[in-house]
Tab-separated table of C-alpha atoms and ligand atoms in Angstrom:
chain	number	residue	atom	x	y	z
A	1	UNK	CA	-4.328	67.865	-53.619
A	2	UNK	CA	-6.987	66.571	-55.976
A	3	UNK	CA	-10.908	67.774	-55.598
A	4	UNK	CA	-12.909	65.813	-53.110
A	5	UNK	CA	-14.342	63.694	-55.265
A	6	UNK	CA	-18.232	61.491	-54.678
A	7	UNK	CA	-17.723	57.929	-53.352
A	8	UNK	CA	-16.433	56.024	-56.483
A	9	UNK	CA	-18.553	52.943	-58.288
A	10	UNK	CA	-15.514	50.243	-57.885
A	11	UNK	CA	-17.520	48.082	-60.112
A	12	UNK	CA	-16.333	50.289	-62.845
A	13	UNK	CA	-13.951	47.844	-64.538
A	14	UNK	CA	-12.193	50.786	-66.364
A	15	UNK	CA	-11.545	53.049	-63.466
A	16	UNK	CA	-7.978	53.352	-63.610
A	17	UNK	CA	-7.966	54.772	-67.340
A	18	UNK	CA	-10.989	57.263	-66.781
A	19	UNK	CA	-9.048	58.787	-63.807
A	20	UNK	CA	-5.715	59.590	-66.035
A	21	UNK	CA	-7.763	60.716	-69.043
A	22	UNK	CA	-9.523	63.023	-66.754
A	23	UNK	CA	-6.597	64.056	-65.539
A	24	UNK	CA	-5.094	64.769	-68.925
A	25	UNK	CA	-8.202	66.417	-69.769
A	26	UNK	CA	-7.758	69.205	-66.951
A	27	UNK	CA	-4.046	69.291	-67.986
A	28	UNK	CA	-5.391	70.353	-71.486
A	29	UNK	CA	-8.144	72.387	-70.489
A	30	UNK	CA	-6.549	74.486	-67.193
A	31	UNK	CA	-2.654	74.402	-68.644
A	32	UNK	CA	-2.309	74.299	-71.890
A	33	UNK	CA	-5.925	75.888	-72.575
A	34	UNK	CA	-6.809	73.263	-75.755
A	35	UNK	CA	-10.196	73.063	-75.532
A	36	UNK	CA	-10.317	70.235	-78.659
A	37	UNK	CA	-7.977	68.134	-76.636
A	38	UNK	CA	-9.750	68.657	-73.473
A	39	UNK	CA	-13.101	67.242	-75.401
A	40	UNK	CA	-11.295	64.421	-76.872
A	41	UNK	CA	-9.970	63.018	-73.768
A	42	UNK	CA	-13.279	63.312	-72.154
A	43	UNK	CA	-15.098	61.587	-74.731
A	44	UNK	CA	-12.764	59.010	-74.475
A	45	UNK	CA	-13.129	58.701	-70.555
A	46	UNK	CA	-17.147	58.452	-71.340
A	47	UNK	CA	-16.613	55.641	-73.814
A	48	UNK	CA	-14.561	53.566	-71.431
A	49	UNK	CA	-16.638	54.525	-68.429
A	50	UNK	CA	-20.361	53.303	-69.897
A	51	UNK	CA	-18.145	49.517	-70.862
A	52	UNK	CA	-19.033	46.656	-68.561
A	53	UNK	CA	-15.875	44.715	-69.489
A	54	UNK	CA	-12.328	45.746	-69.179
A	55	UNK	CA	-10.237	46.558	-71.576
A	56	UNK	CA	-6.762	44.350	-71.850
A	57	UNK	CA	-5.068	46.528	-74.355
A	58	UNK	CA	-4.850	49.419	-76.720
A	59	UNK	CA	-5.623	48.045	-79.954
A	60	UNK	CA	-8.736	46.652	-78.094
A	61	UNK	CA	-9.583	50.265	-76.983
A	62	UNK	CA	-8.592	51.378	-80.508
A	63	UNK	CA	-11.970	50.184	-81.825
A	64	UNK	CA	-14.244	52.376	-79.366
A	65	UNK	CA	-15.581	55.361	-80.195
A	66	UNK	CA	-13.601	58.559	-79.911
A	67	UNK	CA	-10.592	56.040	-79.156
A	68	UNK	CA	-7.613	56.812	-82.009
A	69	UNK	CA	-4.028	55.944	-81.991
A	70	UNK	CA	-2.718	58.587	-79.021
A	71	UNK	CA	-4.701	57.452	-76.736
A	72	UNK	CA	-4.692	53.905	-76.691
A	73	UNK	CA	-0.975	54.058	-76.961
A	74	UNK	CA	-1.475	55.277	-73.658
A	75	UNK	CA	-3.542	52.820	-72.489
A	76	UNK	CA	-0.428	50.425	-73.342
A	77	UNK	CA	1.896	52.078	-71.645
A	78	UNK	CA	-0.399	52.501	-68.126
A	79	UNK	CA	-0.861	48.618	-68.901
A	80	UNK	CA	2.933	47.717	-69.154
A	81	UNK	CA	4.065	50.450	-66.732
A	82	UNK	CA	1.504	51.033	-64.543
A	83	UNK	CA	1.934	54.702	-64.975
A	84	UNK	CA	2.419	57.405	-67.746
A	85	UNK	CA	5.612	59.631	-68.676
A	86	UNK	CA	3.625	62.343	-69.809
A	87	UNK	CA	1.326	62.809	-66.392
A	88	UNK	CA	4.570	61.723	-64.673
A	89	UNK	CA	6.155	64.922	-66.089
A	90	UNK	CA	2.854	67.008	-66.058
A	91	UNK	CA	2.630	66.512	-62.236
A	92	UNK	CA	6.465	67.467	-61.726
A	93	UNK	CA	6.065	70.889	-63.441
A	94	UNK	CA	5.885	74.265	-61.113
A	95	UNK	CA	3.399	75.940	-63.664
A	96	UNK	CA	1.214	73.072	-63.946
A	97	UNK	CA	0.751	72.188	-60.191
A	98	UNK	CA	0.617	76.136	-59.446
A	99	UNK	CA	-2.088	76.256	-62.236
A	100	UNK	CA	-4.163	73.478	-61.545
A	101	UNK	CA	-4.580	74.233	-57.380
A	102	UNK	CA	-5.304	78.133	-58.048
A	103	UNK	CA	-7.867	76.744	-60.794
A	104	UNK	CA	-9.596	74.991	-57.821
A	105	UNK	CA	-10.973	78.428	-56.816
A	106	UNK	CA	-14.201	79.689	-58.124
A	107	UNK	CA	-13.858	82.110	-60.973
A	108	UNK	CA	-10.579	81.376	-61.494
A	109	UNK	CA	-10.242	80.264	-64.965
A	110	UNK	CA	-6.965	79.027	-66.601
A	111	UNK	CA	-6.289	82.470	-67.564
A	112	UNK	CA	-6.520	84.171	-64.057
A	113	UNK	CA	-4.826	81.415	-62.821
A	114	UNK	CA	-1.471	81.974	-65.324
A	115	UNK	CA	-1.498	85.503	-64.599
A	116	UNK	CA	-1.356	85.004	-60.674
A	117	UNK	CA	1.761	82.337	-61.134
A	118	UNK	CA	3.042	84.696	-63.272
A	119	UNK	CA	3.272	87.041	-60.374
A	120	UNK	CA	4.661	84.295	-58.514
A	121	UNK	CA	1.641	83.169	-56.591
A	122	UNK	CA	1.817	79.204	-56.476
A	123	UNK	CA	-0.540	78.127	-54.462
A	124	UNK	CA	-4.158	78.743	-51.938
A	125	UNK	CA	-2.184	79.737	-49.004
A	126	UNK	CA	-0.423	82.263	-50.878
A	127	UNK	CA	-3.494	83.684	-52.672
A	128	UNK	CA	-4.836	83.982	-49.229
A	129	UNK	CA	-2.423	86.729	-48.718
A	130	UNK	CA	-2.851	88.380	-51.704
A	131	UNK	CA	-6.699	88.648	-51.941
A	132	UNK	CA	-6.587	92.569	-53.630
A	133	UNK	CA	-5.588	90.566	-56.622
A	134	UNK	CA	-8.951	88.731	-56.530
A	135	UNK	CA	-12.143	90.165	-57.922
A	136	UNK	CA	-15.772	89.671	-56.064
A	137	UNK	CA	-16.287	86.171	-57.729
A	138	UNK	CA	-12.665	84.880	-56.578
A	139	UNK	CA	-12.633	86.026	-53.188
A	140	UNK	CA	-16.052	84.294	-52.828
A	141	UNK	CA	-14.795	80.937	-54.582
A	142	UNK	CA	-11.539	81.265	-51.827
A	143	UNK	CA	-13.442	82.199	-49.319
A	144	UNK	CA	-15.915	78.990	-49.576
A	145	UNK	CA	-13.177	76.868	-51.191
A	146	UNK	CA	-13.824	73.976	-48.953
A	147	UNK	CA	-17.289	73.719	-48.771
A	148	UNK	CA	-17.854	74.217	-53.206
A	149	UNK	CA	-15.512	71.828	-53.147
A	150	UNK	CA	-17.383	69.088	-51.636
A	151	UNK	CA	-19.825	67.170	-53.488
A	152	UNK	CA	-23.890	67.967	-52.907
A	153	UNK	CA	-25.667	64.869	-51.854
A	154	UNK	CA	-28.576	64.894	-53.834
A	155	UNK	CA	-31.432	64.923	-50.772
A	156	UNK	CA	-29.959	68.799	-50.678
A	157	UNK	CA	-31.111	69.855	-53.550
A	158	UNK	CA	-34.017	68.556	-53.423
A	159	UNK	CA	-34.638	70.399	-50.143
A	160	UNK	CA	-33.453	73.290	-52.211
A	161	UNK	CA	-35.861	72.375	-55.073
A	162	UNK	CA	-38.784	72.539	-52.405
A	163	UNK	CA	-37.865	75.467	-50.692
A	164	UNK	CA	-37.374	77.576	-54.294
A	165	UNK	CA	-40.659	75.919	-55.031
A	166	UNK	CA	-42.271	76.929	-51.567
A	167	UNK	CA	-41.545	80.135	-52.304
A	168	UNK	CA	-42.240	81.301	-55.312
A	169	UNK	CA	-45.465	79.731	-56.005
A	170	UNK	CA	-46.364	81.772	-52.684
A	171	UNK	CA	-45.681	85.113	-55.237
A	172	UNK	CA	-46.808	83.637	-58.533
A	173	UNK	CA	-48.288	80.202	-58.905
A	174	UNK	CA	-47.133	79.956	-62.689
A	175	UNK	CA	-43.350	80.284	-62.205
A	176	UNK	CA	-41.961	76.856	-63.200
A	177	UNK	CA	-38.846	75.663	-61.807
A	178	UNK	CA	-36.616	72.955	-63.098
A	179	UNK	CA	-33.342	71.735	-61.165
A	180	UNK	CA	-31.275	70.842	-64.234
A	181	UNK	CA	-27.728	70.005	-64.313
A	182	UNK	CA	-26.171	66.789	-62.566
A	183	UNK	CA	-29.527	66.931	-60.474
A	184	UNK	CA	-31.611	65.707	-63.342
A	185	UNK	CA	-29.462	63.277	-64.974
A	186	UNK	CA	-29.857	61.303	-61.842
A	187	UNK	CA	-26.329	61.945	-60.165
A	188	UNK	CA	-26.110	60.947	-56.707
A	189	UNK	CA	-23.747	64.179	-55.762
A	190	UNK	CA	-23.270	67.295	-57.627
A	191	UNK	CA	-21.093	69.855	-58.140
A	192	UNK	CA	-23.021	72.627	-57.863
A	193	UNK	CA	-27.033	73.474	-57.824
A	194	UNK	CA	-28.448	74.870	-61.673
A	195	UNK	CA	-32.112	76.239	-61.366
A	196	UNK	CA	-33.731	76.853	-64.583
A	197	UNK	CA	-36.600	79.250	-63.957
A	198	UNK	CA	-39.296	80.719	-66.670
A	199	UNK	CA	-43.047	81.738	-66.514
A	200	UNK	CA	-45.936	82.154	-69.017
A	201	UNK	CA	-45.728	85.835	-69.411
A	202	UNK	CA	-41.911	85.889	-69.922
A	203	UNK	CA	-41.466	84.537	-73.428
A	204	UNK	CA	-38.963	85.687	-76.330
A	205	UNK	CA	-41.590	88.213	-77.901
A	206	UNK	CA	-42.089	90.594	-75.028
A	207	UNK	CA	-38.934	89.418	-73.473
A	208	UNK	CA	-37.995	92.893	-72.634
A	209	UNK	CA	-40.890	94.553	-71.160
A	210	UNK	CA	-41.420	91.380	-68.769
A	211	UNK	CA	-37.982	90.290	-67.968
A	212	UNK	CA	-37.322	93.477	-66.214
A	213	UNK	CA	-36.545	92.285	-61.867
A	214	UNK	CA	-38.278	89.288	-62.440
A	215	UNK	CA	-35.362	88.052	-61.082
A	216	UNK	CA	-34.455	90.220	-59.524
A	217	UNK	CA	-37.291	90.014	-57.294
A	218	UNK	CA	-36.960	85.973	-57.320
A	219	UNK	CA	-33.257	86.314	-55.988
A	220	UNK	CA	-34.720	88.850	-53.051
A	221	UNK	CA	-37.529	86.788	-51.210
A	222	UNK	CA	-34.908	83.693	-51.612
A	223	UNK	CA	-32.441	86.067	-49.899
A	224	UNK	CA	-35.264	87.041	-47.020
A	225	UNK	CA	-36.146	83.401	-46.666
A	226	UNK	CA	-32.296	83.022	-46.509
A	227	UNK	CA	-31.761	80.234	-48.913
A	228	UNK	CA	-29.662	83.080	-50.740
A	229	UNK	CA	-26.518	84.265	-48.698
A	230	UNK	CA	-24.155	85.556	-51.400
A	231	UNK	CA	-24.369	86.971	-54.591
A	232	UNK	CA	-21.753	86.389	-56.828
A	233	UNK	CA	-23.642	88.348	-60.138
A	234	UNK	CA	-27.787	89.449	-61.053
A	235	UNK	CA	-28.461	89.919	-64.107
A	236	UNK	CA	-31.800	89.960	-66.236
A	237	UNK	CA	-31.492	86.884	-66.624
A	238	UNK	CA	-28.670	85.110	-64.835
A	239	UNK	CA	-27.494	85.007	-60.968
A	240	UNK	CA	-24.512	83.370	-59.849
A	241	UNK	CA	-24.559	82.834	-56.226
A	242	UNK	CA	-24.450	81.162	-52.981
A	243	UNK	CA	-26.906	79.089	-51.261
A	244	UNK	CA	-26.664	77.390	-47.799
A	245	UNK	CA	-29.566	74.557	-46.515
A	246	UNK	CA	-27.072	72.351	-44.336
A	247	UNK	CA	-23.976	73.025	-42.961
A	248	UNK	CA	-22.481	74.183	-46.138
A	249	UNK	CA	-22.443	77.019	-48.331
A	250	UNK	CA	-23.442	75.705	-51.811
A	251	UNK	CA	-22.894	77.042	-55.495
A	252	UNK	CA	-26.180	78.122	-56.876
A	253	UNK	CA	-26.741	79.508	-59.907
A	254	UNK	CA	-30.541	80.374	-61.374
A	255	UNK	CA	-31.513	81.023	-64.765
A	256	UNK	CA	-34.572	82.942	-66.060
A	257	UNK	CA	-35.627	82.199	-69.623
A	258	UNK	CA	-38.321	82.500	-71.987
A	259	UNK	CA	-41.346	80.539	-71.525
A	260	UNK	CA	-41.569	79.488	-75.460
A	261	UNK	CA	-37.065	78.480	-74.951
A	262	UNK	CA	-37.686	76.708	-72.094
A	263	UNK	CA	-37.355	73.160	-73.666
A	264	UNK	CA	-34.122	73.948	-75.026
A	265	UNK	CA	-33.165	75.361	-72.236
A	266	UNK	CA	-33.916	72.337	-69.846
A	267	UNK	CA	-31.611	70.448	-72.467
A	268	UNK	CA	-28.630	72.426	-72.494
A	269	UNK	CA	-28.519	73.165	-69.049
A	270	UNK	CA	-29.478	69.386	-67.947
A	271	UNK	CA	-26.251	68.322	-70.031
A	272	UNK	CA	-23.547	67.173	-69.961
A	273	UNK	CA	-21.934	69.016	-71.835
A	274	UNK	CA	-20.674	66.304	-73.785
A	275	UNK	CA	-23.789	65.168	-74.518
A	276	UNK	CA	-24.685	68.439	-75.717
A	277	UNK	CA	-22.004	68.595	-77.820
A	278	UNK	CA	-22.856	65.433	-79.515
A	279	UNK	CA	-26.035	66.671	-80.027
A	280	UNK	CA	-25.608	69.999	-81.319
A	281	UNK	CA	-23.368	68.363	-83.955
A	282	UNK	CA	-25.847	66.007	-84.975
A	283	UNK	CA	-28.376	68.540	-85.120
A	284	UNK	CA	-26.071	70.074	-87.876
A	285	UNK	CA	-25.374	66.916	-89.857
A	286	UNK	CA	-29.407	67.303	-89.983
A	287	UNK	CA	-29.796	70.983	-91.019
A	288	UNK	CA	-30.361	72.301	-87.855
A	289	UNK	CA	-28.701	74.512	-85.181
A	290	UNK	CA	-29.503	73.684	-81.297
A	291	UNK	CA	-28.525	76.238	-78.294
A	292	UNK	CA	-29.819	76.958	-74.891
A	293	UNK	CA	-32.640	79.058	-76.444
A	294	UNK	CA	-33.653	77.731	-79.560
A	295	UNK	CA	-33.909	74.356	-82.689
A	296	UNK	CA	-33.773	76.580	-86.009
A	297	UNK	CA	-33.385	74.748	-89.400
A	298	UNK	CA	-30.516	76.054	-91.451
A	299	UNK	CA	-31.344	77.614	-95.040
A	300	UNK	CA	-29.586	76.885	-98.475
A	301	UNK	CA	-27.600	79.830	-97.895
A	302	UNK	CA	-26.191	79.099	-94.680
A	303	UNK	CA	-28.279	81.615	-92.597
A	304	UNK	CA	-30.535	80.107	-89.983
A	305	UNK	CA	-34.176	80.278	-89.947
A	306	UNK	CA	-37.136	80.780	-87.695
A	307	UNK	CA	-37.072	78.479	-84.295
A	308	UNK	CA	-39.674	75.695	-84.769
A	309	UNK	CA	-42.285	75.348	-82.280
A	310	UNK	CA	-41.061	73.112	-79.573
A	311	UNK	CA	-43.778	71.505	-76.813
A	312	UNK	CA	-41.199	69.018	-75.375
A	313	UNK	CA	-37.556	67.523	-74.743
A	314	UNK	CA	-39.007	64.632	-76.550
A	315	UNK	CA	-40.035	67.319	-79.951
A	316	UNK	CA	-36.521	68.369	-80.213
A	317	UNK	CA	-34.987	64.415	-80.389
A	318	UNK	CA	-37.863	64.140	-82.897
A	319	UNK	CA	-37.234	66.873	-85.058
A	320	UNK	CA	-33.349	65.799	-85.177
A	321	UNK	CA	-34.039	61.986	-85.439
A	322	UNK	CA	-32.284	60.807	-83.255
A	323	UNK	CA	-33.179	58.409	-80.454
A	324	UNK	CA	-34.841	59.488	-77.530
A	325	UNK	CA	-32.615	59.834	-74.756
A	326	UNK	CA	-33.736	60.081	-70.821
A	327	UNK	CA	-32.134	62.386	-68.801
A	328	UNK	CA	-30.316	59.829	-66.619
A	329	UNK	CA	-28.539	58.156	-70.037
A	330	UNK	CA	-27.381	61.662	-70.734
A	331	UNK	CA	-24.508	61.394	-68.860
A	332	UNK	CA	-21.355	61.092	-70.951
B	401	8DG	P1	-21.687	69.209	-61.840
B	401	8DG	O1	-22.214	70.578	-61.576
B	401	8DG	O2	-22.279	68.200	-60.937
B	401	8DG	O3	-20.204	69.162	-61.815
B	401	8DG	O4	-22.088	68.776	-63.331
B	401	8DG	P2	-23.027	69.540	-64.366
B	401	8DG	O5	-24.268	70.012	-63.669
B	401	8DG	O6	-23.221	68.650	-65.530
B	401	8DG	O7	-22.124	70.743	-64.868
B	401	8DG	P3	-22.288	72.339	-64.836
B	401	8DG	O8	-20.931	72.903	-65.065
B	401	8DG	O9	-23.001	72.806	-63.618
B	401	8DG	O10	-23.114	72.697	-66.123
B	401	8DG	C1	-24.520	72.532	-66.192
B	401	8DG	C2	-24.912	72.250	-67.612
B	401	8DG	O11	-24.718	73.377	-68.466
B	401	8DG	C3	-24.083	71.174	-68.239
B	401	8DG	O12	-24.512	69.901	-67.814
B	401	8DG	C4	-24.315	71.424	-69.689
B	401	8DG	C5	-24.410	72.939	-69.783
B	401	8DG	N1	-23.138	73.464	-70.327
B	401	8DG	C6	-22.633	73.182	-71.589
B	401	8DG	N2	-21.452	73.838	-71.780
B	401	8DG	C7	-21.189	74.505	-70.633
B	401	8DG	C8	-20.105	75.315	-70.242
B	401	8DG	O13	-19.162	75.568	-70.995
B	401	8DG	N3	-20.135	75.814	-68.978
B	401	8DG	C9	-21.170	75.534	-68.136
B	401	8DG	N4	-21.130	76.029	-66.881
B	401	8DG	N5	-22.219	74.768	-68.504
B	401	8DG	C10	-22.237	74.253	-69.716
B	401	8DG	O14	-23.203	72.462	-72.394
B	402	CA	CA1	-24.154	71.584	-62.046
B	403	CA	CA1	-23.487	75.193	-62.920
């Protein structure tokens, strides 16, 4: 029982090889809980996925970026066999099939999901009788299993986009809202819907004073205008939640930050996360750390320094040198 997955590009000449690195990659990330591995077989599924050619064998493969020995092995053996051992054994293991379905539920993380097999819970049906072990956030993610686990066309978030906007320039016309996430690379279907919220009078200085139910207040007219049905968690700054335009109930989560952050923050949480990791890593070959908040350039002695003043996406690519990237090529 694999996730529901968006209609596939079959033009995509390396298909085949993205799906069983991805599929390692959860292996790594849900099972074994190797977060380096989990990175390195993605990157390697984003190198082969952006090729228009296909590859014919490993040592071809073995040139690519984030392509070493391991893996195109691999790619060998799924060329000569047509399969490989290792997912072959992976998918024939108890733990590892128990694992990877209760991971399917939102908010539960490889960790939640070990301890429930542990108690001898193997699969959804069986959590479904055993729902005391589940906290808010898990009984939610069973509870709309189905529905987060089909893809969001994009047309429905950008109904969502309108409404959020709708509404809260009714309260306050300077709220600015920004759909990040799959949404604004481009993506035809997403996973789930990532609102990026700030306003003028909510920056980093008086962050306190002002960020009191601001969002608070955000989350309640979306509930009255029932956008919002669920709340997973509220925060100052964070909600995790559920949102429903269509006939299905939708992950939502909204973020309020600082009106001085918000350019790093539209990076980071536009994404991927692969991406970001790239770039946070060149950002430190330059002197510089990168988060969701803040660009500060790192001292002689190691300690970072004020944030620079950031107007723009495009500022941040320029203060790190390196090529401007649109939102759409950003997804790797
Ligand atoms: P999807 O929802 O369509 O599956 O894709 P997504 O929009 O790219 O992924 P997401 O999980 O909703 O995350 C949104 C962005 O947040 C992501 O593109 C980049 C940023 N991000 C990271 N690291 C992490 C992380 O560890 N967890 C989450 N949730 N987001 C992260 O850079
Ligand atoms: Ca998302
Ligand atoms: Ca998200």
């Amino acid at each position: 029982m694999s996730k529901r997955k968006a209609p596939s590009d079959d033009s995509d000449p390396n298909h085949d090889f993205c799906e069983f690195l991805t599929e390692l990659a959860d292996y790594e990330k849900n099972v074994v809980r190797n977060i380096h591995k989990y990175n390195a077989y993605r990157k390697a599924a984003s190198t082969l996925a952006k090729l228009t050619y296909r590859i014919k064998s490993g040592q071809e493969a073995r040139k690519l970026d984030g392509i070493g020995d391991k893996i195109s092995k691999k790619i060998d053996e799924f060329l000569e066999t047509g399969k490989l051992r290792k997912l072959e054994n992976i998918r024939s293991d108890d733990s590892s099939t128990a694992i990877k379905e209760l991971t399917r539920v939102s908010g539960i993380g490889p960790a939640k999901a070990k301890e429930l097999y542990d108690l001898g819970i193997t699969n959804i049906n069986h959590l479904s009788n055993n729902v005391d072990k589940l906290n808010h956030h898990q009984k939610l993610g069973l509870k709309y299993l189905d529905d987060f686990e089909t893809k969001i066309p994009r047309s429905e978030i950008k109904n969502v986009e309108e409404i959020i906007n709708s509404t809260l320039s009714s309260i306050d016309s300077e709220f600015k809202v920004t759909i990040c996430g799959s949404y604004r690379r481009g993506k035809d279907f997403s996973g789930d819907i990532d609102v990026l919220i700030t306003h003028p009078a909510f920056t980093s200085n008086e962050s306190k004073k002002l960020k009191n139910n601001k969002l608070h207040m955000v989350v309640d007219v979306l509930k009255k205008n029932n956008l919002i049905t669920e709340t997973i968690s509220l925060g100052e700054t964070k909600f995790m939640g559920v949102c429903k335009v269509g006939t299905l109930s939708r992950r939502l989560d909204i973020r309020l930050n600082p009106y001085d952050q918000f350019y790093c923050s539209v990076l980071y949480f536009t994404g991927s996360d692969i991406f970001n990791k790239e770039m946070r890593d060149h950002a430190l070959s330059k002197g510089f750390t990168l988060n969701e908040y803040t660009l500060r350039p790192i001292g002689s002695t190691g300690v970072p320094g004020e944030p620079v003043e950031v107007q723009s996406e495009e500022d941040i690519f320029e203060y790190l040198d390196y090529p401007y990237k649109k939102p759409e090529d950003r997804n790797m």
